[in-house]
Amino acid sequence: MIRVLLVHDVCLVRSVLAEWLRRVSDLTVFDAEWRGASGSARSLRPDVCAADLERVDSHEMPPLGDLCGRGTADPRLLVLATARRPGLLRRAFDAGALGYVDKEGSPERLVSAIRRVAAGERFVDDSLGFGFLRAARMPLTSRELSVLSLAAEGASVAEIAGSLHLSNGTVRNYMAAITRKTGARNRVDAIRISQGEGWV
Amino acid sequence: MIRVLLVHDVCLVRSVLAEWLRRVSDLTVFDAEWRGASGSARSLRPDVCAADLERVDSHEMPPLGDLCGRGTADPRLLVLATARRPGLLRRAFDAGALGYVDKEGSPERLVSAIRRVAAGERFVDDSLGFGFLRAARMPLTSRELSVLSLAAEGASVAEIAGSLHLSNGTVRNYMAAITRKTGARNRVDAIRISQGEGWV
């Protein structure tokens, strides 16, 4: 039996998906929302964490690192993703996810992916390839991402400068570089584009 | 038999949810993504359209009006929603939705709701009450919402002025009023707050 922890923030969807997976004979399925996911992973010790990358009403990145580890006894991470948000794919990759299932595909693919990841093998849906390609071309530096994340939360130039120990002028320069690199018309547009891609 | 058209943008979720609903003996279930939903509603002539209010990667409002009508032969609209985005609840109400199911609830509630709405009765999940309360307190005028929607798409003050046949100064006044009324720190923050609530 493969022990699976399904992580999804929308209760109705999580219930139906967990019930659907429970009908697969070689799976034992638990489920959690993101808020309680780390704790559930520690106490239930699943073989595979199958997690939807999108949090409800939050652009914050889910705590992916808590759901997997590099040790042989640690859970393996499989993520439900779309090619439209390459930033999330990249962050799942950085966190060590072994499986990548396209939410635009069929649920049967999820079962195949769970089995492969449980066996320690990589699983990547072909249709996510384009997303990975775009993820590799992320134009912003990590410092620019920090500036942009604070701006997206509504922080002013002075507040960003204070948080990151920079001068106001430097923050303005970063914002100008971010706007140029994302091909945006202005700061608001740069935030919109970056959130759409899943960079911040 | 009740003919149901399930509208949801995420293929994997839509498939599993449709399959789950098909096990209910008095339902005949079809499914569509938002892009093809109007056409499906016209050709399939369902009794009930059960639609998730959130579109994938788009803050645009789904075409709710196309999924229901005031006539007795028209489909009845039921929406899957959360109390966290009162703006979407309000727009579903304006479009004439008869049922409101909380996605934070159980899938069994959805079946009850479909039956009630098919019978022409209103169905509102108790847990959405707080969302309706907040929806009733939406602080922005429709003109302010137009300005904010364009700003959220990255339009500059001059572009907004051009689109809405206003002067730049008037647009700036609107933006200042929007920022004040939403309790935001600045324009970016006002957009963030309003998108979170589902106003734009």
mmCIF file with all atom_site columns, C-alpha atoms in Angstrom, chain B:
data_model
loop_
_atom_site.group_PDB
_atom_site.id
_atom_site.type_symbol
_atom_site.label_atom_id
_atom_site.label_alt_id
_atom_site.label_comp_id
_atom_site.label_asym_id
_atom_site.label_entity_id
_atom_site.label_seq_id
_atom_site.pdbx_PDB_ins_code
_atom_site.Cartn_x
_atom_site.Cartn_y
_atom_site.Cartn_z
_atom_site.occupancy
_atom_site.B_iso_or_equiv
_atom_site.pdbx_formal_charge
_atom_site.auth_seq_id
_atom_site.auth_comp_id
_atom_site.auth_asym_id
_atom_site.auth_atom_id
_atom_site.pdbx_PDB_model_num
ATOM 1   C CA . MET B 1 1   ? -33.807 13.173 -13.959 1.00 0.00 ? 1   MET B CA 1
ATOM 2   C CA . ILE B 1 2   ? -32.119 16.516 -13.379 1.00 0.00 ? 2   ILE B CA 1
ATOM 3   C CA . ARG B 1 3   ? -29.841 17.658 -16.201 1.00 0.00 ? 3   ARG B CA 1
ATOM 4   C CA . VAL B 1 4   ? -26.768 19.370 -14.727 1.00 0.00 ? 4   VAL B CA 1
ATOM 5   C CA . LEU B 1 5   ? -24.034 21.275 -16.529 1.00 0.00 ? 5   LEU B CA 1
ATOM 6   C CA . LEU B 1 6   ? -20.943 21.449 -14.295 1.00 0.00 ? 6   LEU B CA 1
ATOM 7   C CA . VAL B 1 7   ? -18.688 24.394 -15.177 1.00 0.00 ? 7   VAL B CA 1
ATOM 8   C CA . HIS B 1 8   ? -15.154 24.397 -13.798 1.00 0.00 ? 8   HIS B CA 1
ATOM 9   C CA . ASP B 1 9   ? -11.899 25.530 -15.367 1.00 0.00 ? 9   ASP B CA 1
ATOM 10  C CA . VAL B 1 10  ? -9.536  22.921 -13.934 1.00 0.00 ? 10  VAL B CA 1
ATOM 11  C CA . CYS B 1 11  ? -9.845  19.756 -16.014 1.00 0.00 ? 11  CYS B CA 1
ATOM 12  C CA . LEU B 1 12  ? -8.674  17.300 -13.351 1.00 0.00 ? 12  LEU B CA 1
ATOM 13  C CA . VAL B 1 13  ? -11.052 18.720 -10.745 1.00 0.00 ? 13  VAL B CA 1
ATOM 14  C CA . ARG B 1 14  ? -13.946 18.960 -13.205 1.00 0.00 ? 14  ARG B CA 1
ATOM 15  C CA . SER B 1 15  ? -13.508 15.306 -14.271 1.00 0.00 ? 15  SER B CA 1
ATOM 16  C CA . VAL B 1 16  ? -13.447 13.961 -10.733 1.00 0.00 ? 16  VAL B CA 1
ATOM 17  C CA . LEU B 1 17  ? -16.353 16.128 -9.584  1.00 0.00 ? 17  LEU B CA 1
ATOM 18  C CA . ALA B 1 18  ? -18.470 15.211 -12.640 1.00 0.00 ? 18  ALA B CA 1
ATOM 19  C CA . GLU B 1 19  ? -17.732 11.533 -12.094 1.00 0.00 ? 19  GLU B CA 1
ATOM 20  C CA . TRP B 1 20  ? -18.680 11.903 -8.428  1.00 0.00 ? 20  TRP B CA 1
ATOM 21  C CA . LEU B 1 21  ? -21.987 13.605 -9.350  1.00 0.00 ? 21  LEU B CA 1
ATOM 22  C CA . ARG B 1 22  ? -22.751 10.953 -11.986 1.00 0.00 ? 22  ARG B CA 1
ATOM 23  C CA . ARG B 1 23  ? -23.022 8.362  -9.212  1.00 0.00 ? 23  ARG B CA 1
ATOM 24  C CA . VAL B 1 24  ? -26.056 10.231 -7.871  1.00 0.00 ? 24  VAL B CA 1
ATOM 25  C CA . SER B 1 25  ? -29.003 8.395  -9.412  1.00 0.00 ? 25  SER B CA 1
ATOM 26  C CA . ASP B 1 26  ? -31.283 11.339 -10.242 1.00 0.00 ? 26  ASP B CA 1
ATOM 27  C CA . LEU B 1 27  ? -28.627 13.453 -11.997 1.00 0.00 ? 27  LEU B CA 1
ATOM 28  C CA . THR B 1 28  ? -27.512 13.498 -15.638 1.00 0.00 ? 28  THR B CA 1
ATOM 29  C CA . VAL B 1 29  ? -24.214 15.334 -15.639 1.00 0.00 ? 29  VAL B CA 1
ATOM 30  C CA . PHE B 1 30  ? -22.410 17.208 -18.422 1.00 0.00 ? 30  PHE B CA 1
ATOM 31  C CA . ASP B 1 31  ? -19.306 19.305 -17.933 1.00 0.00 ? 31  ASP B CA 1
ATOM 32  C CA . ALA B 1 32  ? -17.578 22.273 -19.552 1.00 0.00 ? 32  ALA B CA 1
ATOM 33  C CA . GLU B 1 33  ? -14.865 24.798 -18.913 1.00 0.00 ? 33  GLU B CA 1
ATOM 34  C CA . TRP B 1 34  ? -15.821 28.488 -18.782 1.00 0.00 ? 34  TRP B CA 1
ATOM 35  C CA . ARG B 1 35  ? -14.652 29.147 -22.333 1.00 0.00 ? 35  ARG B CA 1
ATOM 36  C CA . GLY B 1 36  ? -17.232 26.778 -23.819 1.00 0.00 ? 36  GLY B CA 1
ATOM 37  C CA . ALA B 1 37  ? -19.870 27.081 -21.101 1.00 0.00 ? 37  ALA B CA 1
ATOM 38  C CA . SER B 1 38  ? -22.342 29.375 -22.881 1.00 0.00 ? 38  SER B CA 1
ATOM 39  C CA . GLY B 1 39  ? -22.399 27.159 -25.968 1.00 0.00 ? 39  GLY B CA 1
ATOM 40  C CA . SER B 1 40  ? -22.801 24.003 -23.880 1.00 0.00 ? 40  SER B CA 1
ATOM 41  C CA . ALA B 1 41  ? -25.689 25.571 -21.952 1.00 0.00 ? 41  ALA B CA 1
ATOM 42  C CA . ARG B 1 42  ? -27.451 26.460 -25.211 1.00 0.00 ? 42  ARG B CA 1
ATOM 43  C CA . SER B 1 43  ? -26.991 23.064 -26.860 1.00 0.00 ? 43  SER B CA 1
ATOM 44  C CA . LEU B 1 44  ? -27.458 20.780 -23.826 1.00 0.00 ? 44  LEU B CA 1
ATOM 45  C CA . ARG B 1 45  ? -30.312 22.746 -22.245 1.00 0.00 ? 45  ARG B CA 1
ATOM 46  C CA . PRO B 1 46  ? -29.557 21.691 -18.662 1.00 0.00 ? 46  PRO B CA 1
ATOM 47  C CA . ASP B 1 47  ? -32.007 22.267 -15.805 1.00 0.00 ? 47  ASP B CA 1
ATOM 48  C CA . VAL B 1 48  ? -29.194 23.516 -13.586 1.00 0.00 ? 48  VAL B CA 1
ATOM 49  C CA . CYS B 1 49  ? -25.806 25.065 -14.352 1.00 0.00 ? 49  CYS B CA 1
ATOM 50  C CA . ALA B 1 50  ? -23.486 24.425 -11.385 1.00 0.00 ? 50  ALA B CA 1
ATOM 51  C CA . ALA B 1 51  ? -20.557 26.763 -11.907 1.00 0.00 ? 51  ALA B CA 1
ATOM 52  C CA . ASP B 1 52  ? -17.380 27.477 -9.997  1.00 0.00 ? 52  ASP B CA 1
ATOM 53  C CA . LEU B 1 53  ? -17.049 31.272 -9.830  1.00 0.00 ? 53  LEU B CA 1
ATOM 54  C CA . GLU B 1 54  ? -13.293 31.291 -10.107 1.00 0.00 ? 54  GLU B CA 1
ATOM 55  C CA . ARG B 1 55  ? -11.716 31.245 -13.529 1.00 0.00 ? 55  ARG B CA 1
ATOM 56  C CA . VAL B 1 56  ? -8.241  29.932 -13.977 1.00 0.00 ? 56  VAL B CA 1
ATOM 57  C CA . ASP B 1 57  ? -5.619  32.672 -14.119 1.00 0.00 ? 57  ASP B CA 1
ATOM 58  C CA . SER B 1 58  ? -8.108  35.367 -14.839 1.00 0.00 ? 58  SER B CA 1
ATOM 59  C CA . HIS B 1 59  ? -9.655  38.006 -12.649 1.00 0.00 ? 59  HIS B CA 1
ATOM 60  C CA . GLU B 1 60  ? -12.293 38.521 -15.304 1.00 0.00 ? 60  GLU B CA 1
ATOM 61  C CA . MET B 1 61  ? -15.819 37.746 -14.268 1.00 0.00 ? 61  MET B CA 1
ATOM 62  C CA . PRO B 1 62  ? -17.197 34.592 -15.874 1.00 0.00 ? 62  PRO B CA 1
ATOM 63  C CA . PRO B 1 63  ? -20.177 35.094 -18.241 1.00 0.00 ? 63  PRO B CA 1
ATOM 64  C CA . LEU B 1 64  ? -22.785 34.189 -15.621 1.00 0.00 ? 64  LEU B CA 1
ATOM 65  C CA . GLY B 1 65  ? -25.657 35.786 -17.494 1.00 0.00 ? 65  GLY B CA 1
ATOM 66  C CA . ASP B 1 66  ? -25.252 33.263 -20.309 1.00 0.00 ? 66  ASP B CA 1
ATOM 67  C CA . LEU B 1 67  ? -25.845 30.361 -17.927 1.00 0.00 ? 67  LEU B CA 1
ATOM 68  C CA . CYS B 1 68  ? -29.236 31.273 -16.589 1.00 0.00 ? 68  CYS B CA 1
ATOM 69  C CA . GLY B 1 69  ? -32.371 33.086 -17.504 1.00 0.00 ? 69  GLY B CA 1
ATOM 70  C CA . ARG B 1 70  ? -35.572 34.332 -15.950 1.00 0.00 ? 70  ARG B CA 1
ATOM 71  C CA . GLY B 1 71  ? -37.836 32.114 -18.069 1.00 0.00 ? 71  GLY B CA 1
ATOM 72  C CA . THR B 1 72  ? -39.221 28.828 -16.742 1.00 0.00 ? 72  THR B CA 1
ATOM 73  C CA . ALA B 1 73  ? -37.478 26.835 -19.481 1.00 0.00 ? 73  ALA B CA 1
ATOM 74  C CA . ASP B 1 74  ? -34.105 28.520 -18.871 1.00 0.00 ? 74  ASP B CA 1
ATOM 75  C CA . PRO B 1 75  ? -31.414 26.804 -16.834 1.00 0.00 ? 75  PRO B CA 1
ATOM 76  C CA . ARG B 1 76  ? -31.168 27.781 -13.173 1.00 0.00 ? 76  ARG B CA 1
ATOM 77  C CA . LEU B 1 77  ? -27.774 28.940 -11.972 1.00 0.00 ? 77  LEU B CA 1
ATOM 78  C CA . LEU B 1 78  ? -26.026 27.537 -8.901  1.00 0.00 ? 78  LEU B CA 1
ATOM 79  C CA . VAL B 1 79  ? -22.579 28.838 -7.992  1.00 0.00 ? 79  VAL B CA 1
ATOM 80  C CA . LEU B 1 80  ? -19.682 27.318 -6.072  1.00 0.00 ? 80  LEU B CA 1
ATOM 81  C CA . ALA B 1 81  ? -18.229 30.135 -4.011  1.00 0.00 ? 81  ALA B CA 1
ATOM 82  C CA . THR B 1 82  ? -16.388 31.136 -0.855  1.00 0.00 ? 82  THR B CA 1
ATOM 83  C CA . ALA B 1 83  ? -17.190 33.795 1.727   1.00 0.00 ? 83  ALA B CA 1
ATOM 84  C CA . ARG B 1 84  ? -13.685 35.184 1.224   1.00 0.00 ? 84  ARG B CA 1
ATOM 85  C CA . ARG B 1 85  ? -14.562 36.768 -2.131  1.00 0.00 ? 85  ARG B CA 1
ATOM 86  C CA . PRO B 1 86  ? -17.786 38.685 -1.529  1.00 0.00 ? 86  PRO B CA 1
ATOM 87  C CA . GLY B 1 87  ? -17.462 40.545 -4.844  1.00 0.00 ? 87  GLY B CA 1
ATOM 88  C CA . LEU B 1 88  ? -18.010 37.310 -6.746  1.00 0.00 ? 88  LEU B CA 1
ATOM 89  C CA . LEU B 1 89  ? -21.064 36.443 -4.593  1.00 0.00 ? 89  LEU B CA 1
ATOM 90  C CA . ARG B 1 90  ? -22.557 39.815 -5.321  1.00 0.00 ? 90  ARG B CA 1
ATOM 91  C CA . ARG B 1 91  ? -22.056 39.498 -9.044  1.00 0.00 ? 91  ARG B CA 1
ATOM 92  C CA . ALA B 1 92  ? -23.594 36.012 -9.026  1.00 0.00 ? 92  ALA B CA 1
ATOM 93  C CA . PHE B 1 93  ? -26.570 37.493 -7.191  1.00 0.00 ? 93  PHE B CA 1
ATOM 94  C CA . ASP B 1 94  ? -26.836 40.301 -9.751  1.00 0.00 ? 94  ASP B CA 1
ATOM 95  C CA . ALA B 1 95  ? -26.762 37.695 -12.544 1.00 0.00 ? 95  ALA B CA 1
ATOM 96  C CA . GLY B 1 96  ? -29.725 35.909 -10.964 1.00 0.00 ? 96  GLY B CA 1
ATOM 97  C CA . ALA B 1 97  ? -28.076 32.860 -9.373  1.00 0.00 ? 97  ALA B CA 1
ATOM 98  C CA . LEU B 1 98  ? -30.530 30.815 -7.322  1.00 0.00 ? 98  LEU B CA 1
ATOM 99  C CA . GLY B 1 99  ? -28.062 28.573 -5.463  1.00 0.00 ? 99  GLY B CA 1
ATOM 100 C CA . TYR B 1 100 ? -24.890 29.407 -3.503  1.00 0.00 ? 100 TYR B CA 1
ATOM 101 C CA . VAL B 1 101 ? -22.760 26.479 -2.318  1.00 0.00 ? 101 VAL B CA 1
ATOM 102 C CA . ASP B 1 102 ? -19.718 27.026 -0.108  1.00 0.00 ? 102 ASP B CA 1
ATOM 103 C CA . LYS B 1 103 ? -16.619 25.328 -1.506  1.00 0.00 ? 103 LYS B CA 1
ATOM 104 C CA . GLU B 1 104 ? -15.444 25.001 2.082   1.00 0.00 ? 104 GLU B CA 1
ATOM 105 C CA . GLY B 1 105 ? -18.330 22.597 2.694   1.00 0.00 ? 105 GLY B CA 1
ATOM 106 C CA . SER B 1 106 ? -18.983 18.961 1.826   1.00 0.00 ? 106 SER B CA 1
ATOM 107 C CA . PRO B 1 107 ? -19.798 17.713 -1.683  1.00 0.00 ? 107 PRO B CA 1
ATOM 108 C CA . GLU B 1 108 ? -23.095 16.290 -0.399  1.00 0.00 ? 108 GLU B CA 1
ATOM 109 C CA . ARG B 1 109 ? -24.283 19.890 0.047   1.00 0.00 ? 109 ARG B CA 1
ATOM 110 C CA . LEU B 1 110 ? -23.813 20.381 -3.668  1.00 0.00 ? 110 LEU B CA 1
ATOM 111 C CA . VAL B 1 111 ? -26.229 17.548 -4.429  1.00 0.00 ? 111 VAL B CA 1
ATOM 112 C CA . SER B 1 112 ? -28.859 18.990 -2.064  1.00 0.00 ? 112 SER B CA 1
ATOM 113 C CA . ALA B 1 113 ? -28.394 22.372 -3.677  1.00 0.00 ? 113 ALA B CA 1
ATOM 114 C CA . ILE B 1 114 ? -28.770 21.019 -7.212  1.00 0.00 ? 114 ILE B CA 1
ATOM 115 C CA . ARG B 1 115 ? -32.080 19.372 -6.279  1.00 0.00 ? 115 ARG B CA 1
ATOM 116 C CA . ARG B 1 116 ? -33.417 22.490 -4.592  1.00 0.00 ? 116 ARG B CA 1
ATOM 117 C CA . VAL B 1 117 ? -32.412 24.807 -7.419  1.00 0.00 ? 117 VAL B CA 1
ATOM 118 C CA . ALA B 1 118 ? -33.827 22.406 -10.024 1.00 0.00 ? 118 ALA B CA 1
ATOM 119 C CA . ALA B 1 119 ? -37.139 22.722 -8.182  1.00 0.00 ? 119 ALA B CA 1
ATOM 120 C CA . GLY B 1 120 ? -36.915 26.497 -8.555  1.00 0.00 ? 120 GLY B CA 1
ATOM 121 C CA . GLU B 1 121 ? -36.062 27.128 -4.899  1.00 0.00 ? 121 GLU B CA 1
ATOM 122 C CA . ARG B 1 122 ? -33.291 29.288 -3.496  1.00 0.00 ? 122 ARG B CA 1
ATOM 123 C CA . PHE B 1 123 ? -30.373 27.519 -1.760  1.00 0.00 ? 123 PHE B CA 1
ATOM 124 C CA . VAL B 1 124 ? -27.779 29.445 0.264   1.00 0.00 ? 124 VAL B CA 1
ATOM 125 C CA . ASP B 1 125 ? -25.142 27.804 2.440   1.00 0.00 ? 125 ASP B CA 1
ATOM 126 C CA . ASP B 1 126 ? -25.227 29.329 5.943   1.00 0.00 ? 126 ASP B CA 1
ATOM 127 C CA . SER B 1 127 ? -21.458 29.697 5.930   1.00 0.00 ? 127 SER B CA 1
ATOM 128 C CA . LEU B 1 128 ? -21.673 32.138 3.015   1.00 0.00 ? 128 LEU B CA 1
ATOM 129 C CA . GLY B 1 129 ? -23.734 34.535 5.122   1.00 0.00 ? 129 GLY B CA 1
ATOM 130 C CA . PHE B 1 130 ? -20.720 36.544 6.219   1.00 0.00 ? 130 PHE B CA 1
ATOM 131 C CA . GLY B 1 131 ? -19.671 36.914 2.595   1.00 0.00 ? 131 GLY B CA 1
ATOM 132 C CA . PHE B 1 132 ? -23.089 38.283 1.678   1.00 0.00 ? 132 PHE B CA 1
ATOM 133 C CA . LEU B 1 133 ? -22.848 40.684 4.571   1.00 0.00 ? 133 LEU B CA 1
ATOM 134 C CA . ARG B 1 134 ? -19.514 41.985 3.286   1.00 0.00 ? 134 ARG B CA 1
ATOM 135 C CA . ALA B 1 135 ? -20.899 42.049 -0.271  1.00 0.00 ? 135 ALA B CA 1
ATOM 136 C CA . ALA B 1 136 ? -23.652 44.374 0.877   1.00 0.00 ? 136 ALA B CA 1
ATOM 137 C CA . ARG B 1 137 ? -20.989 46.768 2.143   1.00 0.00 ? 137 ARG B CA 1
ATOM 138 C CA . MET B 1 138 ? -19.023 47.072 -1.074  1.00 0.00 ? 138 MET B CA 1
ATOM 139 C CA . PRO B 1 139 ? -17.701 50.621 -0.860  1.00 0.00 ? 139 PRO B CA 1
ATOM 140 C CA . LEU B 1 140 ? -17.032 51.453 -4.509  1.00 0.00 ? 140 LEU B CA 1
ATOM 141 C CA . THR B 1 141 ? -19.291 53.006 -7.132  1.00 0.00 ? 141 THR B CA 1
ATOM 142 C CA . SER B 1 142 ? -19.578 51.369 -10.538 1.00 0.00 ? 142 SER B CA 1
ATOM 143 C CA . ARG B 1 143 ? -17.479 54.158 -12.080 1.00 0.00 ? 143 ARG B CA 1
ATOM 144 C CA . GLU B 1 144 ? -14.770 53.602 -9.458  1.00 0.00 ? 144 GLU B CA 1
ATOM 145 C CA . LEU B 1 145 ? -14.884 49.886 -10.261 1.00 0.00 ? 145 LEU B CA 1
ATOM 146 C CA . SER B 1 146 ? -14.340 50.641 -13.961 1.00 0.00 ? 146 SER B CA 1
ATOM 147 C CA . VAL B 1 147 ? -11.313 52.789 -13.141 1.00 0.00 ? 147 VAL B CA 1
ATOM 148 C CA . LEU B 1 148 ? -9.935  50.150 -10.771 1.00 0.00 ? 148 LEU B CA 1
ATOM 149 C CA . SER B 1 149 ? -10.428 47.297 -13.265 1.00 0.00 ? 149 SER B CA 1
ATOM 150 C CA . LEU B 1 150 ? -8.385  49.119 -15.893 1.00 0.00 ? 150 LEU B CA 1
ATOM 151 C CA . ALA B 1 151 ? -5.706  50.032 -13.341 1.00 0.00 ? 151 ALA B CA 1
ATOM 152 C CA . ALA B 1 152 ? -5.524  46.376 -12.264 1.00 0.00 ? 152 ALA B CA 1
ATOM 153 C CA . GLU B 1 153 ? -4.809  45.389 -15.867 1.00 0.00 ? 153 GLU B CA 1
ATOM 154 C CA . GLY B 1 154 ? -1.786  47.681 -15.790 1.00 0.00 ? 154 GLY B CA 1
ATOM 155 C CA . ALA B 1 155 ? -3.275  50.689 -17.587 1.00 0.00 ? 155 ALA B CA 1
ATOM 156 C CA . SER B 1 156 ? -1.680  54.072 -16.839 1.00 0.00 ? 156 SER B CA 1
ATOM 157 C CA . VAL B 1 157 ? -3.669  57.106 -15.660 1.00 0.00 ? 157 VAL B CA 1
ATOM 158 C CA . ALA B 1 158 ? -3.608  58.500 -19.226 1.00 0.00 ? 158 ALA B CA 1
ATOM 159 C CA . GLU B 1 159 ? -4.800  55.190 -20.691 1.00 0.00 ? 159 GLU B CA 1
ATOM 160 C CA . ILE B 1 160 ? -7.639  54.941 -18.158 1.00 0.00 ? 160 ILE B CA 1
ATOM 161 C CA . ALA B 1 161 ? -8.605  58.548 -18.889 1.00 0.00 ? 161 ALA B CA 1
ATOM 162 C CA . GLY B 1 162 ? -8.649  57.798 -22.618 1.00 0.00 ? 162 GLY B CA 1
ATOM 163 C CA . SER B 1 163 ? -10.739 54.641 -22.237 1.00 0.00 ? 163 SER B CA 1
ATOM 164 C CA . LEU B 1 164 ? -13.348 56.216 -19.996 1.00 0.00 ? 164 LEU B CA 1
ATOM 165 C CA . HIS B 1 165 ? -13.360 59.704 -21.609 1.00 0.00 ? 165 HIS B CA 1
ATOM 166 C CA . LEU B 1 166 ? -12.204 61.402 -18.424 1.00 0.00 ? 166 LEU B CA 1
ATOM 167 C CA . SER B 1 167 ? -9.412  63.864 -17.675 1.00 0.00 ? 167 SER B CA 1
ATOM 168 C CA . ASN B 1 168 ? -6.205  62.618 -16.053 1.00 0.00 ? 168 ASN B CA 1
ATOM 169 C CA . GLY B 1 169 ? -7.028  64.635 -12.947 1.00 0.00 ? 169 GLY B CA 1
ATOM 170 C CA . THR B 1 170 ? -10.430 62.991 -12.605 1.00 0.00 ? 170 THR B CA 1
ATOM 171 C CA . VAL B 1 171 ? -8.842  59.547 -12.875 1.00 0.00 ? 171 VAL B CA 1
ATOM 172 C CA . ARG B 1 172 ? -6.349  60.525 -10.167 1.00 0.00 ? 172 ARG B CA 1
ATOM 173 C CA . ASN B 1 173 ? -9.239  61.704 -7.976  1.00 0.00 ? 173 ASN B CA 1
ATOM 174 C CA . TYR B 1 174 ? -11.029 58.398 -8.513  1.00 0.00 ? 174 TYR B CA 1
ATOM 175 C CA . MET B 1 175 ? -7.871  56.463 -7.628  1.00 0.00 ? 175 MET B CA 1
ATOM 176 C CA . ALA B 1 176 ? -7.465  58.530 -4.447  1.00 0.00 ? 176 ALA B CA 1
ATOM 177 C CA . ALA B 1 177 ? -11.109 57.861 -3.481  1.00 0.00 ? 177 ALA B CA 1
ATOM 178 C CA . ILE B 1 178 ? -10.676 54.136 -4.184  1.00 0.00 ? 178 ILE B CA 1
ATOM 179 C CA . THR B 1 179 ? -7.524  53.981 -2.077  1.00 0.00 ? 179 THR B CA 1
ATOM 180 C CA . ARG B 1 180 ? -9.242  55.768 0.812   1.00 0.00 ? 180 ARG B CA 1
ATOM 181 C CA . LYS B 1 181 ? -12.469 53.732 0.628   1.00 0.00 ? 181 LYS B CA 1
ATOM 182 C CA . THR B 1 182 ? -10.717 50.366 0.517   1.00 0.00 ? 182 THR B CA 1
ATOM 183 C CA . GLY B 1 183 ? -8.499  51.326 3.451   1.00 0.00 ? 183 GLY B CA 1
ATOM 184 C CA . ALA B 1 184 ? -5.445  50.761 1.256   1.00 0.00 ? 184 ALA B CA 1
ATOM 185 C CA . ARG B 1 185 ? -1.985  52.290 1.642   1.00 0.00 ? 185 ARG B CA 1
ATOM 186 C CA . ASN B 1 186 ? -1.615  53.110 -2.044  1.00 0.00 ? 186 ASN B CA 1
ATOM 187 C CA . ARG B 1 187 ? -2.853  52.230 -5.513  1.00 0.00 ? 187 ARG B CA 1
ATOM 188 C CA . VAL B 1 188 ? -1.152  48.820 -5.673  1.00 0.00 ? 188 VAL B CA 1
ATOM 189 C CA . ASP B 1 189 ? -2.544  47.963 -2.265  1.00 0.00 ? 189 ASP B CA 1
ATOM 190 C CA . ALA B 1 190 ? -6.066  49.016 -3.355  1.00 0.00 ? 190 ALA B CA 1
ATOM 191 C CA . ILE B 1 191 ? -5.845  46.689 -6.360  1.00 0.00 ? 191 ILE B CA 1
ATOM 192 C CA . ARG B 1 192 ? -4.568  43.843 -4.174  1.00 0.00 ? 192 ARG B CA 1
ATOM 193 C CA . ILE B 1 193 ? -7.388  44.297 -1.640  1.00 0.00 ? 193 ILE B CA 1
ATOM 194 C CA . SER B 1 194 ? -10.085 44.601 -4.307  1.00 0.00 ? 194 SER B CA 1
ATOM 195 C CA . GLN B 1 195 ? -8.917  41.551 -6.220  1.00 0.00 ? 195 GLN B CA 1
ATOM 196 C CA . GLY B 1 196 ? -8.793  39.559 -2.977  1.00 0.00 ? 196 GLY B CA 1
ATOM 197 C CA . GLU B 1 197 ? -12.393 40.482 -2.250  1.00 0.00 ? 197 GLU B CA 1
ATOM 198 C CA . GLY B 1 198 ? -13.437 39.726 -5.817  1.00 0.00 ? 198 GLY B CA 1
ATOM 199 C CA . TRP B 1 199 ? -14.594 43.267 -6.630  1.00 0.00 ? 199 TRP B CA 1
ATOM 200 C CA . VAL B 1 200 ? -12.524 43.418 -9.809  1.00 0.00 ? 200 VAL B CA 1
#
